[in-house]
């Protein structure tokens, strides 16, 4: 991004004024010219109450959309609009449609604002119009002011480039963690060195991470001491969807994403801790303590190992306690073995260190764009539409289908009668990006998950939350060329680090002897050029604090 964007981005923070409480918010008024539409503040624009507007829209779960479905009718009737969902199909078809300029009036697209603007596909959205016609967006922005940093136009903070939805799952609830067969640990007499609490018939939770030395001891005994008691040497040690997992990184003092190494922004795969991680797992592999199938990075093999009592360790996240995950462990294991004891921990930690887990920088979820050819009058109706889709009075039906047929109220909780796949009857197609605290309870507060909230829910001051950290630096305000360079270089870099990791762990390369050459090759592939952009930025936590309530 140009230097002017850096300056303008900083001015955004300086110019923000209070609108709710003491949080920083954008100024009112002013004009802005976007790729295809000149916008005023729009505050004097009113949609025609006697006009039925046609709105074309695309979002999640629309690839096999059925026109006239139940949720579409609920929203259409409430707002007096006609909704058209074009047949865009898979990601490739969507990319082709956007590249040819064939974009609906509005929708959720996984493209950067820069791409959408460069292709002249989108218009800016006046802040005053969002306040007037989509006030629930402003509410979540005020509760999470860093969302302003991501969405405001860098040259004119009276305009949004796009709107973002919300999900609290990946910042406040769904934490990465590892699972152990606790019955095996107890039978083998292993002292974990942490406090353990039973929260359900089958689930136990540790209040802290297990040290890396203790982790190795567990894997040794899982492999060599017949933990399932069948008299056969048929169990494996380290079992996971892949070896690039947060709990493994945590054991060596770093986390996924961008780390702080002596004040420099360093990606996880170039940290000193990553070198130690490679050496440790190469030794573990040589000692037969790592399931050889882990190299295939096939999570189904990992789950099958657990379900067949061949593995007593695996990695997923806390939300796997809920019924959507019934076909994977731990729920599949409990179904097959009702007496099983399962231990959850927040990860592995170094001796004398603390668990390190990577968490999203904000609850922002998805990018909602408006077509460049939409005028202010129609924009007003589109803002009413998207606000209603995500936060309207009938949104329980937007998620679960027809009330009394597919779900019913029990107190303040919608309870499913039918388990509809996402997209059927239009469920989730319009509401996917409106998962605030209320919806999180609707979709996540099942008995086992709720029993552990004091560990993994921010609202309950969960004790595991202190282990969660965002990137050290992140170009959330799009001030630098990092995104462009990352798009250009990341493919080759990812392929190289994957090959190097596999060769090291299989013993084909000595880590100490090749580490300097590894870093030099990353440099040749553009890594240092890319990271120099991030080093121009303030630490992300400072940027978040700049936008937060004081």
XYZ file of C-alpha atoms in Angstrom, residues 300-488:
189
model
C -9.606 -38.881 9.103
C -6.714 -41.271 9.771
C -6.030 -39.443 13.031
C -9.647 -39.752 14.168
C -9.815 -43.397 13.113
C -6.745 -44.165 15.234
C -8.508 -42.717 18.270
C -11.811 -44.472 17.591
C -10.023 -47.835 17.240
C -8.127 -47.369 20.537
C -4.851 -47.196 18.604
C -4.069 -43.631 19.757
C -4.582 -41.867 23.060
C -3.712 -38.342 21.960
C -5.187 -35.992 19.367
C -5.740 -32.291 18.673
C -8.863 -30.337 17.769
C -10.684 -27.564 19.669
C -13.145 -27.102 22.510
C -16.152 -26.849 20.206
C -15.704 -30.521 19.295
C -17.685 -31.199 22.476
C -20.850 -30.132 20.615
C -23.185 -32.370 18.635
C -22.169 -31.067 15.194
C -18.910 -33.034 15.745
C -20.581 -36.346 16.605
C -18.608 -38.237 13.942
C -15.187 -37.237 15.307
C -13.537 -37.693 18.687
C -14.184 -37.047 21.464
C -17.923 -37.635 20.802
C -17.375 -40.617 18.493
C -15.067 -42.187 21.082
C -17.614 -41.665 23.852
C -20.307 -43.240 21.681
C -18.124 -46.306 21.083
C -16.855 -46.501 24.652
C -19.307 -44.984 27.174
C -16.889 -45.499 30.085
C -13.934 -43.700 28.506
C -12.196 -40.888 30.391
C -10.862 -38.020 28.256
C -8.583 -35.196 29.383
C -8.546 -31.755 27.753
C -5.549 -29.441 28.213
C -4.836 -25.974 26.748
C -1.609 -27.219 25.127
C 2.000 -28.132 25.860
C 4.406 -25.728 27.563
C 8.175 -25.459 27.940
C 9.761 -26.178 31.302
C 9.300 -22.977 33.297
C 7.241 -21.417 30.502
C 3.599 -20.852 29.663
C 1.200 -22.174 27.052
C 1.142 -20.053 23.881
C -1.987 -20.090 21.705
C -2.835 -18.030 18.634
C -6.156 -16.179 18.559
C -7.833 -13.964 15.967
C -7.161 -10.249 16.328
C -10.858 -9.326 16.273
C -14.309 -10.935 16.040
C -14.740 -9.523 12.541
C -16.143 -12.181 10.221
C -16.604 -11.920 6.480
C -16.539 -9.013 4.010
C -19.863 -7.542 2.860
C -19.537 -5.501 -0.328
C -21.985 -3.329 -2.268
C -21.861 -3.126 -6.061
C -20.366 0.055 -7.507
C -23.532 0.716 -9.538
C -25.859 0.825 -6.519
C -27.133 4.349 -5.784
C -27.760 5.757 -2.301
C -31.490 5.064 -2.361
C -31.016 1.381 -3.065
C -28.058 1.257 -0.676
C -30.379 2.326 2.135
C -32.591 -0.675 1.417
C -29.593 -3.010 1.137
C -28.378 -1.851 4.544
C -31.810 -2.558 6.030
C -31.662 -5.957 4.343
C -28.241 -7.030 5.655
C -28.986 -5.692 9.143
C -32.220 -7.693 9.235
C -30.577 -10.832 7.852
C -27.977 -10.868 10.619
C -29.774 -9.280 13.557
C -33.520 -9.097 12.786
C -36.381 -10.311 14.937
C -36.845 -13.505 12.892
C -33.169 -14.476 12.817
C -33.684 -17.709 14.732
C -35.525 -18.862 11.603
C -32.656 -17.571 9.465
C -30.420 -20.097 11.250
C -32.737 -23.019 11.981
C -35.669 -22.958 9.547
C -39.405 -22.892 10.121
C -40.540 -22.233 13.680
C -42.723 -25.058 15.012
C -41.530 -27.366 12.238
C -37.736 -27.289 12.351
C -37.273 -25.679 15.769
C -39.161 -24.324 18.792
C -38.486 -21.988 21.695
C -37.613 -23.399 25.108
C -37.233 -20.302 27.246
C -34.846 -18.045 25.350
C -33.178 -20.900 23.476
C -34.284 -22.228 20.069
C -34.260 -26.025 20.181
C -33.989 -28.008 16.971
C -36.752 -30.366 15.966
C -35.126 -31.218 12.636
C -31.383 -31.117 11.949
C -31.285 -29.139 8.690
C -28.021 -29.068 6.731
C -26.708 -25.536 6.252
C -28.318 -24.055 3.146
C -31.492 -26.142 3.264
C -34.544 -23.849 3.296
C -32.019 -20.999 3.078
C -30.732 -21.563 6.638
C -27.385 -19.860 7.311
C -27.356 -18.466 3.739
C -28.314 -14.991 4.956
C -27.254 -15.162 8.623
C -23.830 -16.889 8.632
C -21.968 -13.693 9.489
C -24.177 -12.573 12.392
C -22.941 -14.866 15.152
C -22.920 -12.595 18.181
C -23.114 -13.649 21.844
C -26.782 -14.642 21.600
C -26.293 -16.812 18.531
C -23.178 -18.348 20.060
C -25.316 -19.568 22.945
C -27.897 -20.947 20.525
C -25.305 -22.883 18.558
C -22.729 -23.814 21.199
C -24.204 -24.078 24.664
C -24.706 -27.813 24.751
C -24.201 -29.544 28.134
C -20.548 -30.657 27.890
C -19.361 -27.434 26.271
C -21.238 -25.297 28.775
C -19.826 -27.310 31.677
C -16.336 -26.066 30.821
C -17.071 -22.378 30.231
C -14.950 -21.349 33.206
C -11.959 -22.614 31.218
C -12.727 -21.543 27.630
C -15.269 -18.721 27.592
C -14.293 -15.067 27.834
C -17.675 -14.142 29.309
C -16.971 -16.521 32.202
C -13.422 -15.170 32.643
C -12.170 -18.521 31.430
C -8.772 -19.417 32.863
C -7.478 -20.638 29.475
C -8.111 -17.226 27.922
C -4.842 -15.889 29.326
C -2.957 -18.226 26.999
C -4.523 -16.690 23.871
C -2.556 -14.065 21.920
C -3.148 -12.304 18.582
C -0.389 -11.761 16.031
C 2.439 -9.544 17.254
C 1.964 -7.414 14.147
C -0.809 -7.452 11.576
C -1.692 -4.987 8.841
C -5.272 -4.691 9.986
C -5.547 -1.139 8.584
C -4.030 -2.099 5.209
C -1.239 0.456 5.546
C 1.592 -1.434 3.817
C 2.350 -3.742 0.899
C 2.333 -6.815 3.134
C -0.877 -8.319 1.714
C 0.322 -7.959 -1.876
C 3.742 -9.436 -1.132
C 2.229 -12.257 0.906
C -0.084 -13.119 -1.985
C 2.889 -13.121 -4.340
